[in-house]
Every structure is written in structure tokens, then in C-alpha cells.
Amino acid sequence: MQYYVYILANATNTTIYVGVTNDLLRRVYEHRTAADPESFTAQYHVHKLVYYEAGTDVRGAIQREKQIKSWSRRKKNQLVESKNPQWADLYPSLLP
């Protein structure tokens, strides 16, 4: 099974969210549709998938999520920009 660590951003890239899931397409869809209207991503309109990485170890994915969350905003920005310098929305590329 694949596990994903991902970063979402709002439209202006000023607010970000780091998460982990075993179904990236479903989870990002939930964020985008505000499945939980009380969630951080719904309240701050954080719906744009700007980074993700995949692995097969759930413990490793959770550890990586915690590691990224502990980083400074500058370091998180550098991670996103290392793979996605334009901060483009990657969600459409996941759609079948």
C-alpha cells in the first residue's frame, strides 16, 4: 500500500497544511470540497495540492509528516519549490 505525505496551500500560498494519507486523491478531494466545514483547511481555504511524496511504510510516512510539520515555514517553502517552483496545483494531474 502507498502512503502519501502532502502539502496544501491556499490560493495566495500564504497558508499551508501538511498531512498524511493512504489515498491522496480521496483526501485532497475531501479538503477541496470542505467535507469537514470546521477543519483548518476549510476555514482557511487551503485546497491547492502543491507537494506530495509517496512511500510504502506507514510509520515512515507519519514520521515524515511530523518532521515536515516541525520545520520552519522557510524550509517548507524550499521543499515545495524543490519539486514545484511555480506552486502549481498538482491535483488535476492525479485525476484519471
PDB file of N, CA and C in Angstrom:
ATOM      1  N   MET A   1       0.844  -1.179   0.000  1.00  0.00           N
ATOM      2  CA  MET A   1       0.000   0.000   0.000  1.00  0.00           C
ATOM      3  C   MET A   1       0.889   1.241   0.000  1.00  0.00           C
ATOM      4  N   GLN A   2       0.430   2.261  -0.683  1.00  0.00           N
ATOM      5  CA  GLN A   2       1.152   3.527  -0.734  1.00  0.00           C
ATOM      6  C   GLN A   2       0.634   4.468   0.358  1.00  0.00           C
ATOM      7  N   TYR A   3       1.536   5.248   0.903  1.00  0.00           N
ATOM      8  CA  TYR A   3       1.197   6.295   1.865  1.00  0.00           C
ATOM      9  C   TYR A   3       1.809   7.585   1.352  1.00  0.00           C
ATOM     10  N   TYR A   4       1.089   8.659   1.553  1.00  0.00           N
ATOM     11  CA  TYR A   4       1.494   9.952   0.996  1.00  0.00           C
ATOM     12  C   TYR A   4       1.587  11.006   2.089  1.00  0.00           C
ATOM     13  N   VAL A   5       2.647  11.773   2.029  1.00  0.00           N
ATOM     14  CA  VAL A   5       2.770  12.993   2.815  1.00  0.00           C
ATOM     15  C   VAL A   5       2.548  14.119   1.811  1.00  0.00           C
ATOM     16  N   TYR A   6       1.702  15.076   2.164  1.00  0.00           N
ATOM     17  CA  TYR A   6       1.341  16.099   1.188  1.00  0.00           C
ATOM     18  C   TYR A   6       1.273  17.470   1.834  1.00  0.00           C
ATOM     19  N   ILE A   7       1.391  18.480   0.983  1.00  0.00           N
ATOM     20  CA  ILE A   7       1.264  19.860   1.431  1.00  0.00           C
ATOM     21  C   ILE A   7       0.216  20.539   0.557  1.00  0.00           C
ATOM     22  N   LEU A   8      -0.719  21.198   1.229  1.00  0.00           N
ATOM     23  CA  LEU A   8      -1.733  22.005   0.562  1.00  0.00           C
ATOM     24  C   LEU A   8      -1.447  23.474   0.852  1.00  0.00           C
ATOM     25  N   ALA A   9      -1.874  24.337  -0.056  1.00  0.00           N
ATOM     26  CA  ALA A   9      -1.730  25.781   0.143  1.00  0.00           C
ATOM     27  C   ALA A   9      -3.029  26.478  -0.240  1.00  0.00           C
ATOM     28  N   ASN A  10      -3.183  27.690   0.264  1.00  0.00           N
ATOM     29  CA  ASN A  10      -4.324  28.495  -0.177  1.00  0.00           C
ATOM     30  C   ASN A  10      -3.972  29.158  -1.506  1.00  0.00           C
ATOM     31  N   ALA A  11      -4.879  29.916  -2.058  1.00  0.00           N
ATOM     32  CA  ALA A  11      -4.693  30.492  -3.396  1.00  0.00           C
ATOM     33  C   ALA A  11      -3.472  31.399  -3.492  1.00  0.00           C
ATOM     34  N   THR A  12      -3.137  32.081  -2.404  1.00  0.00           N
ATOM     35  CA  THR A  12      -2.005  33.010  -2.430  1.00  0.00           C
ATOM     36  C   THR A  12      -0.727  32.416  -1.825  1.00  0.00           C
ATOM     37  N   ASN A  13      -0.774  31.149  -1.470  1.00  0.00           N
ATOM     38  CA  ASN A  13       0.373  30.412  -0.906  1.00  0.00           C
ATOM     39  C   ASN A  13       0.853  30.985   0.424  1.00  0.00           C
ATOM     40  N   THR A  14      -0.029  31.648   1.146  1.00  0.00           N
ATOM     41  CA  THR A  14       0.347  32.230   2.429  1.00  0.00           C
ATOM     42  C   THR A  14       0.026  31.316   3.608  1.00  0.00           C
ATOM     43  N   THR A  15      -0.870  30.367   3.402  1.00  0.00           N
ATOM     44  CA  THR A  15      -1.240  29.412   4.442  1.00  0.00           C
ATOM     45  C   THR A  15      -1.058  28.018   3.868  1.00  0.00           C
ATOM     46  N   ILE A  16      -0.420  27.139   4.655  1.00  0.00           N
ATOM     47  CA  ILE A  16      -0.206  25.768   4.184  1.00  0.00           C
ATOM     48  C   ILE A  16      -0.665  24.768   5.240  1.00  0.00           C
ATOM     49  N   TYR A  17      -0.822  23.540   4.785  1.00  0.00           N
ATOM     50  CA  TYR A  17      -1.238  22.428   5.639  1.00  0.00           C
ATOM     51  C   TYR A  17      -0.435  21.210   5.227  1.00  0.00           C
ATOM     52  N   VAL A  18       0.058  20.463   6.201  1.00  0.00           N
ATOM     53  CA  VAL A  18       0.808  19.235   5.945  1.00  0.00           C
ATOM     54  C   VAL A  18      -0.019  18.069   6.471  1.00  0.00           C
ATOM     55  N   GLY A  19      -0.188  17.034   5.642  1.00  0.00           N
ATOM     56  CA  GLY A  19      -0.979  15.881   6.052  1.00  0.00           C
ATOM     57  C   GLY A  19      -0.386  14.582   5.555  1.00  0.00           C
ATOM     58  N   VAL A  20      -1.006  13.478   5.983  1.00  0.00           N
ATOM     59  CA  VAL A  20      -0.600  12.138   5.562  1.00  0.00           C
ATOM     60  C   VAL A  20      -1.859  11.335   5.277  1.00  0.00           C
ATOM     61  N   THR A  21      -1.801  10.463   4.269  1.00  0.00           N
ATOM     62  CA  THR A  21      -2.965   9.663   3.888  1.00  0.00           C
ATOM     63  C   THR A  21      -2.519   8.427   3.116  1.00  0.00           C
ATOM     64  N   ASN A  22      -3.426   7.477   2.996  1.00  0.00           N
ATOM     65  CA  ASN A  22      -3.157   6.314   2.140  1.00  0.00           C
ATOM     66  C   ASN A  22      -3.941   6.405   0.826  1.00  0.00           C
ATOM     67  N   ASP A  23      -4.698   7.487   0.647  1.00  0.00           N
ATOM     68  CA  ASP A  23      -5.470   7.695  -0.583  1.00  0.00           C
ATOM     69  C   ASP A  23      -5.438   9.187  -0.912  1.00  0.00           C
ATOM     70  N   LEU A  24      -4.420   9.594  -1.635  1.00  0.00           N
ATOM     71  CA  LEU A  24      -4.190  11.017  -1.893  1.00  0.00           C
ATOM     72  C   LEU A  24      -5.335  11.660  -2.665  1.00  0.00           C
ATOM     73  N   LEU A  25      -5.815  11.007  -3.683  1.00  0.00           N
ATOM     74  CA  LEU A  25      -6.899  11.565  -4.496  1.00  0.00           C
ATOM     75  C   LEU A  25      -8.141  11.836  -3.647  1.00  0.00           C
ATOM     76  N   ARG A  26      -8.542  10.849  -2.858  1.00  0.00           N
ATOM     77  CA  ARG A  26      -9.717  10.997  -1.997  1.00  0.00           C
ATOM     78  C   ARG A  26      -9.501  12.089  -0.959  1.00  0.00           C
ATOM     79  N   ARG A  27      -8.349  12.089  -0.326  1.00  0.00           N
ATOM     80  CA  ARG A  27      -8.102  13.031   0.772  1.00  0.00           C
ATOM     81  C   ARG A  27      -8.063  14.472   0.283  1.00  0.00           C
ATOM     82  N   VAL A  28      -7.411  14.706  -0.839  1.00  0.00           N
ATOM     83  CA  VAL A  28      -7.365  16.070  -1.368  1.00  0.00           C
ATOM     84  C   VAL A  28      -8.770  16.496  -1.806  1.00  0.00           C
ATOM     85  N   TYR A  29      -9.532  15.580  -2.381  1.00  0.00           N
ATOM     86  CA  TYR A  29     -10.914  15.884  -2.751  1.00  0.00           C
ATOM     87  C   TYR A  29     -11.707  16.316  -1.512  1.00  0.00           C
ATOM     88  N   GLU A  30     -11.520  15.603  -0.406  1.00  0.00           N
ATOM     89  CA  GLU A  30     -12.213  15.964   0.835  1.00  0.00           C
ATOM     90  C   GLU A  30     -11.844  17.380   1.284  1.00  0.00           C
ATOM     91  N   HIS A  31     -10.559  17.708   1.175  1.00  0.00           N
ATOM     92  CA  HIS A  31     -10.133  19.066   1.529  1.00  0.00           C
ATOM     93  C   HIS A  31     -10.784  20.087   0.585  1.00  0.00           C
ATOM     94  N   ARG A  32     -10.750  19.806  -0.695  1.00  0.00           N
ATOM     95  CA  ARG A  32     -11.252  20.750  -1.699  1.00  0.00           C
ATOM     96  C   ARG A  32     -12.754  20.999  -1.585  1.00  0.00           C
ATOM     97  N   THR A  33     -13.486  19.986  -1.159  1.00  0.00           N
ATOM     98  CA  THR A  33     -14.941  20.111  -1.040  1.00  0.00           C
ATOM     99  C   THR A  33     -15.382  20.459   0.381  1.00  0.00           C
ATOM    100  N   ALA A  34     -14.425  20.717   1.258  1.00  0.00           N
ATOM    101  CA  ALA A  34     -14.717  21.059   2.664  1.00  0.00           C
ATOM    102  C   ALA A  34     -15.641  20.018   3.294  1.00  0.00           C
ATOM    103  N   ALA A  35     -15.257  18.749   3.157  1.00  0.00           N
ATOM    104  CA  ALA A  35     -16.051  17.657   3.733  1.00  0.00           C
ATOM    105  C   ALA A  35     -16.279  17.869   5.226  1.00  0.00           C
ATOM    106  N   ASP A  36     -15.301  18.452   5.899  1.00  0.00           N
ATOM    107  CA  ASP A  36     -15.459  18.848   7.301  1.00  0.00           C
ATOM    108  C   ASP A  36     -15.385  20.373   7.345  1.00  0.00           C
ATOM    109  N   PRO A  37     -16.528  21.035   7.365  1.00  0.00           N
ATOM    110  CA  PRO A  37     -16.539  22.504   7.295  1.00  0.00           C
ATOM    111  C   PRO A  37     -15.838  23.194   8.463  1.00  0.00           C
ATOM    112  N   GLU A  38     -15.608  22.463   9.537  1.00  0.00           N
ATOM    113  CA  GLU A  38     -14.927  23.030  10.713  1.00  0.00           C
ATOM    114  C   GLU A  38     -13.417  22.846  10.656  1.00  0.00           C
ATOM    115  N   SER A  39     -12.924  22.150   9.661  1.00  0.00           N
ATOM    116  CA  SER A  39     -11.495  21.855   9.587  1.00  0.00           C
ATOM    117  C   SER A  39     -10.679  23.106   9.264  1.00  0.00           C
ATOM    118  N   PHE A  40      -9.408  23.042   9.584  1.00  0.00           N
ATOM    119  CA  PHE A  40      -8.478  24.131   9.288  1.00  0.00           C
ATOM    120  C   PHE A  40      -8.471  24.446   7.799  1.00  0.00           C
ATOM    121  N   THR A  41      -8.407  23.407   6.968  1.00  0.00           N
ATOM    122  CA  THR A  41      -8.320  23.637   5.522  1.00  0.00           C
ATOM    123  C   THR A  41      -9.590  24.275   4.973  1.00  0.00           C
ATOM    124  N   ALA A  42     -10.726  23.933   5.537  1.00  0.00           N
ATOM    125  CA  ALA A  42     -11.986  24.555   5.093  1.00  0.00           C
ATOM    126  C   ALA A  42     -12.057  26.011   5.536  1.00  0.00           C
ATOM    127  N   GLN A  43     -11.703  26.261   6.774  1.00  0.00           N
ATOM    128  CA  GLN A  43     -11.795  27.618   7.314  1.00  0.00           C
ATOM    129  C   GLN A  43     -10.849  28.586   6.620  1.00  0.00           C
ATOM    130  N   TYR A  44      -9.671  28.094   6.207  1.00  0.00           N
ATOM    131  CA  TYR A  44      -8.665  28.971   5.603  1.00  0.00           C
ATOM    132  C   TYR A  44      -8.513  28.756   4.094  1.00  0.00           C
ATOM    133  N   HIS A  45      -9.427  28.008   3.507  1.00  0.00           N
ATOM    134  CA  HIS A  45      -9.445  27.777   2.052  1.00  0.00           C
ATOM    135  C   HIS A  45      -8.113  27.237   1.535  1.00  0.00           C
ATOM    136  N   VAL A  46      -7.604  26.229   2.238  1.00  0.00           N
ATOM    137  CA  VAL A  46      -6.332  25.598   1.891  1.00  0.00           C
ATOM    138  C   VAL A  46      -6.671  24.342   1.088  1.00  0.00           C
ATOM    139  N   HIS A  47      -6.722  24.485  -0.245  1.00  0.00           N
ATOM    140  CA  HIS A  47      -7.225  23.407  -1.095  1.00  0.00           C
ATOM    141  C   HIS A  47      -6.290  23.022  -2.228  1.00  0.00           C
ATOM    142  N   LYS A  48      -5.217  23.739  -2.420  1.00  0.00           N
ATOM    143  CA  LYS A  48      -4.342  23.518  -3.574  1.00  0.00           C
ATOM    144  C   LYS A  48      -3.216  22.554  -3.198  1.00  0.00           C
ATOM    145  N   LEU A  49      -3.152  21.412  -3.876  1.00  0.00           N
ATOM    146  CA  LEU A  49      -2.086  20.439  -3.638  1.00  0.00           C
ATOM    147  C   LEU A  49      -0.812  20.938  -4.312  1.00  0.00           C
ATOM    148  N   VAL A  50       0.209  21.250  -3.507  1.00  0.00           N
ATOM    149  CA  VAL A  50       1.437  21.807  -4.072  1.00  0.00           C
ATOM    150  C   VAL A  50       2.644  20.877  -3.933  1.00  0.00           C
ATOM    151  N   TYR A  51       2.509  19.821  -3.114  1.00  0.00           N
ATOM    152  CA  TYR A  51       3.631  18.895  -2.925  1.00  0.00           C
ATOM    153  C   TYR A  51       3.091  17.583  -2.395  1.00  0.00           C
ATOM    154  N   TYR A  52       3.703  16.496  -2.834  1.00  0.00           N
ATOM    155  CA  TYR A  52       3.439  15.209  -2.200  1.00  0.00           C
ATOM    156  C   TYR A  52       4.600  14.275  -2.463  1.00  0.00           C
ATOM    157  N   GLU A  53       4.748  13.320  -1.570  1.00  0.00           N
ATOM    158  CA  GLU A  53       5.740  12.261  -1.740  1.00  0.00           C
ATOM    159  C   GLU A  53       5.090  10.961  -1.287  1.00  0.00           C
ATOM    160  N   ALA A  54       5.504   9.874  -1.898  1.00  0.00           N
ATOM    161  CA  ALA A  54       4.897   8.571  -1.630  1.00  0.00           C
ATOM    162  C   ALA A  54       5.914   7.622  -1.021  1.00  0.00           C
ATOM    163  N   GLY A  55       5.402   6.697  -0.224  1.00  0.00           N
ATOM    164  CA  GLY A  55       6.221   5.649   0.353  1.00  0.00           C
ATOM    165  C   GLY A  55       5.344   4.465   0.697  1.00  0.00           C
ATOM    166  N   THR A  56       5.961   3.370   1.095  1.00  0.00           N
ATOM    167  CA  THR A  56       5.196   2.162   1.401  1.00  0.00           C
ATOM    168  C   THR A  56       5.110   1.857   2.892  1.00  0.00           C
ATOM    169  N   ASP A  57       5.768   2.638   3.715  1.00  0.00           N
ATOM    170  CA  ASP A  57       5.805   2.392   5.155  1.00  0.00           C
ATOM    171  C   ASP A  57       4.966   3.435   5.883  1.00  0.00           C
ATOM    172  N   VAL A  58       3.895   3.002   6.521  1.00  0.00           N
ATOM    173  CA  VAL A  58       3.001   3.945   7.199  1.00  0.00           C
ATOM    174  C   VAL A  58       3.738   4.673   8.319  1.00  0.00           C
ATOM    175  N   ARG A  59       4.562   3.974   9.071  1.00  0.00           N
ATOM    176  CA  ARG A  59       5.291   4.629  10.156  1.00  0.00           C
ATOM    177  C   ARG A  59       6.253   5.674   9.623  1.00  0.00           C
ATOM    178  N   GLY A  60       6.888   5.352   8.511  1.00  0.00           N
ATOM    179  CA  GLY A  60       7.793   6.304   7.874  1.00  0.00           C
ATOM    180  C   GLY A  60       7.063   7.536   7.388  1.00  0.00           C
ATOM    181  N   ALA A  61       5.868   7.350   6.846  1.00  0.00           N
ATOM    182  CA  ALA A  61       5.074   8.482   6.360  1.00  0.00           C
ATOM    183  C   ALA A  61       4.641   9.383   7.517  1.00  0.00           C
ATOM    184  N   ILE A  62       4.204   8.780   8.601  1.00  0.00           N
ATOM    185  CA  ILE A  62       3.794   9.567   9.768  1.00  0.00           C
ATOM    186  C   ILE A  62       4.984  10.320  10.349  1.00  0.00           C
ATOM    187  N   GLN A  63       6.121   9.654  10.407  1.00  0.00           N
ATOM    188  CA  GLN A  63       7.340  10.300  10.909  1.00  0.00           C
ATOM    189  C   GLN A  63       7.736  11.469  10.008  1.00  0.00           C
ATOM    190  N   ARG A  64       7.638  11.265   8.696  1.00  0.00           N
ATOM    191  CA  ARG A  64       7.988  12.328   7.750  1.00  0.00           C
ATOM    192  C   ARG A  64       7.025  13.509   7.887  1.00  0.00           C
ATOM    193  N   GLU A  65       5.735  13.232   8.054  1.00  0.00           N
ATOM    194  CA  GLU A  65       4.762  14.311   8.257  1.00  0.00           C
ATOM    195  C   GLU A  65       5.141  15.142   9.486  1.00  0.00           C
ATOM    196  N   LYS A  66       5.452  14.467  10.580  1.00  0.00           N
ATOM    197  CA  LYS A  66       5.830  15.169  11.809  1.00  0.00           C
ATOM    198  C   LYS A  66       7.108  15.974  11.604  1.00  0.00           C
ATOM    199  N   GLN A  67       8.053  15.399  10.861  1.00  0.00           N
ATOM    200  CA  GLN A  67       9.305  16.105  10.591  1.00  0.00           C
ATOM    201  C   GLN A  67       9.039  17.398   9.830  1.00  0.00           C
ATOM    202  N   ILE A  68       8.258  17.298   8.756  1.00  0.00           N
ATOM    203  CA  ILE A  68       7.965  18.481   7.941  1.00  0.00           C
ATOM    204  C   ILE A  68       7.191  19.515   8.756  1.00  0.00           C
ATOM    205  N   LYS A  69       6.216  19.062   9.545  1.00  0.00           N
ATOM    206  CA  LYS A  69       5.441  19.992  10.372  1.00  0.00           C
ATOM    207  C   LYS A  69       6.330  20.754  11.344  1.00  0.00           C
ATOM    208  N   SER A  70       7.412  20.147  11.793  1.00  0.00           N
ATOM    209  CA  SER A  70       8.294  20.802  12.766  1.00  0.00           C
ATOM    210  C   SER A  70       9.226  21.830  12.127  1.00  0.00           C
ATOM    211  N   TRP A  71       9.324  21.815  10.817  1.00  0.00           N
ATOM    212  CA  TRP A  71      10.223  22.727  10.108  1.00  0.00           C
ATOM    213  C   TRP A  71       9.702  24.159  10.126  1.00  0.00           C
ATOM    214  N   SER A  72      10.608  25.075   9.886  1.00  0.00           N
ATOM    215  CA  SER A  72      10.227  26.474   9.704  1.00  0.00           C
ATOM    216  C   SER A  72       9.445  26.614   8.400  1.00  0.00           C
ATOM    217  N   ARG A  73       8.714  27.700   8.287  1.00  0.00           N
ATOM    218  CA  ARG A  73       7.968  27.946   7.052  1.00  0.00           C
ATOM    219  C   ARG A  73       8.938  28.065   5.875  1.00  0.00           C
ATOM    220  N   ARG A  74      10.064  28.677   6.088  1.00  0.00           N
ATOM    221  CA  ARG A  74      11.054  28.835   5.022  1.00  0.00           C
ATOM    222  C   ARG A  74      11.505  27.478   4.469  1.00  0.00           C
ATOM    223  N   LYS A  75      11.753  26.532   5.368  1.00  0.00           N
ATOM    224  CA  LYS A  75      12.195  25.212   4.945  1.00  0.00           C
ATOM    225  C   LYS A  75      11.075  24.464   4.216  1.00  0.00           C
ATOM    226  N   LYS A  76       9.834  24.626   4.662  1.00  0.00           N
ATOM    227  CA  LYS A  76       8.697  24.012   3.973  1.00  0.00           C
ATOM    228  C   LYS A  76       8.561  24.599   2.570  1.00  0.00           C
ATOM    229  N   ASN A  77       8.714  25.916   2.455  1.00  0.00           N
ATOM    230  CA  ASN A  77       8.662  26.559   1.145  1.00  0.00           C
ATOM    231  C   ASN A  77       9.743  26.002   0.222  1.00  0.00           C
ATOM    232  N   GLN A  78      10.941  25.819   0.749  1.00  0.00           N
ATOM    233  CA  GLN A  78      12.046  25.278  -0.051  1.00  0.00           C
ATOM    234  C   GLN A  78      11.731  23.864  -0.527  1.00  0.00           C
ATOM    235  N   LEU A  79      11.081  23.069   0.321  1.00  0.00           N
ATOM    236  CA  LEU A  79      10.695  21.712  -0.069  1.00  0.00           C
ATOM    237  C   LEU A  79       9.710  21.765  -1.232  1.00  0.00           C
ATOM    238  N   VAL A  80       8.684  22.580  -1.113  1.00  0.00           N
ATOM    239  CA  VAL A  80       7.703  22.710  -2.196  1.00  0.00           C
ATOM    240  C   VAL A  80       8.404  23.163  -3.473  1.00  0.00           C
ATOM    241  N   GLU A  81       9.211  24.197  -3.364  1.00  0.00           N
ATOM    242  CA  GLU A  81       9.850  24.785  -4.538  1.00  0.00           C
ATOM    243  C   GLU A  81      10.889  23.874  -5.178  1.00  0.00           C
ATOM    244  N   SER A  82      11.397  22.889  -4.426  1.00  0.00           N
ATOM    245  CA  SER A  82      12.351  21.934  -5.000  1.00  0.00           C
ATOM    246  C   SER A  82      11.686  21.045  -6.050  1.00  0.00           C
ATOM    247  N   LYS A  83      10.403  20.828  -5.922  1.00  0.00           N
ATOM    248  CA  LYS A  83       9.653  19.978  -6.867  1.00  0.00           C
ATOM    249  C   LYS A  83       8.633  20.751  -7.683  1.00  0.00           C
ATOM    250  N   ASN A  84       8.183  21.884  -7.163  1.00  0.00           N
ATOM    251  CA  ASN A  84       7.085  22.635  -7.777  1.00  0.00           C
ATOM    252  C   ASN A  84       7.359  24.137  -7.623  1.00  0.00           C
ATOM    253  N   PRO A  85       8.342  24.653  -8.364  1.00  0.00           N
ATOM    254  CA  PRO A  85       8.752  26.051  -8.169  1.00  0.00           C
ATOM    255  C   PRO A  85       7.648  27.071  -8.421  1.00  0.00           C
ATOM    256  N   GLN A  86       6.658  26.738  -9.213  1.00  0.00           N
ATOM    257  CA  GLN A  86       5.562  27.672  -9.504  1.00  0.00           C
ATOM    258  C   GLN A  86       4.394  27.536  -8.522  1.00  0.00           C
ATOM    259  N   TRP A  87       4.477  26.619  -7.605  1.00  0.00           N
ATOM    260  CA  TRP A  87       3.390  26.344  -6.664  1.00  0.00           C
ATOM    261  C   TRP A  87       2.094  26.041  -7.429  1.00  0.00           C
ATOM    262  N   ALA A  88       2.214  25.296  -8.505  1.00  0.00           N
ATOM    263  CA  ALA A  88       1.054  24.921  -9.313  1.00  0.00           C
ATOM    264  C   ALA A  88       0.203  23.898  -8.553  1.00  0.00           C
ATOM    265  N   ASP A  89      -1.073  23.862  -8.853  1.00  0.00           N
ATOM    266  CA  ASP A  89      -1.977  22.881  -8.263  1.00  0.00           C
ATOM    267  C   ASP A  89      -1.733  21.537  -8.946  1.00  0.00           C
ATOM    268  N   LEU A  90      -1.293  20.552  -8.192  1.00  0.00           N
ATOM    269  CA  LEU A  90      -0.960  19.234  -8.729  1.00  0.00           C
ATOM    270  C   LEU A  90      -2.174  18.294  -8.771  1.00  0.00           C
ATOM    271  N   TYR A  91      -3.261  18.676  -8.129  1.00  0.00           N
ATOM    272  CA  TYR A  91      -4.430  17.807  -8.072  1.00  0.00           C
ATOM    273  C   TYR A  91      -4.937  17.371  -9.430  1.00  0.00           C
ATOM    274  N   PRO A  92      -5.068  18.274 -10.414  1.00  0.00           N
ATOM    275  CA  PRO A  92      -5.561  17.814 -11.723  1.00  0.00           C
ATOM    276  C   PRO A  92      -4.719  16.717 -12.360  1.00  0.00           C
ATOM    277  N   SER A  93      -3.434  16.700 -12.059  1.00  0.00           N
ATOM    278  CA  SER A  93      -2.572  15.653 -12.635  1.00  0.00           C
ATOM    279  C   SER A  93      -2.825  14.284 -12.011  1.00  0.00           C
ATOM    280  N   LEU A  94      -3.528  14.229 -10.895  1.00  0.00           N
ATOM    281  CA  LEU A  94      -3.855  12.955 -10.244  1.00  0.00           C
ATOM    282  C   LEU A  94      -5.125  12.337 -10.801  1.00  0.00           C
ATOM    283  N   LEU A  95      -5.953  13.160 -11.424  1.00  0.00           N
ATOM    284  CA  LEU A  95      -7.259  12.689 -11.897  1.00  0.00           C
ATOM    285  C   LEU A  95      -7.092  11.713 -13.056  1.00  0.00           C
ATOM    286  N   PRO A  96      -7.928  10.670 -13.071  1.00  0.00           N
ATOM    287  CA  PRO A  96      -7.832   9.687 -14.169  1.00  0.00           C
ATOM    288  C   PRO A  96      -8.248  10.267 -15.507  1.00  0.00           C
TER     289      PRO A  96
END
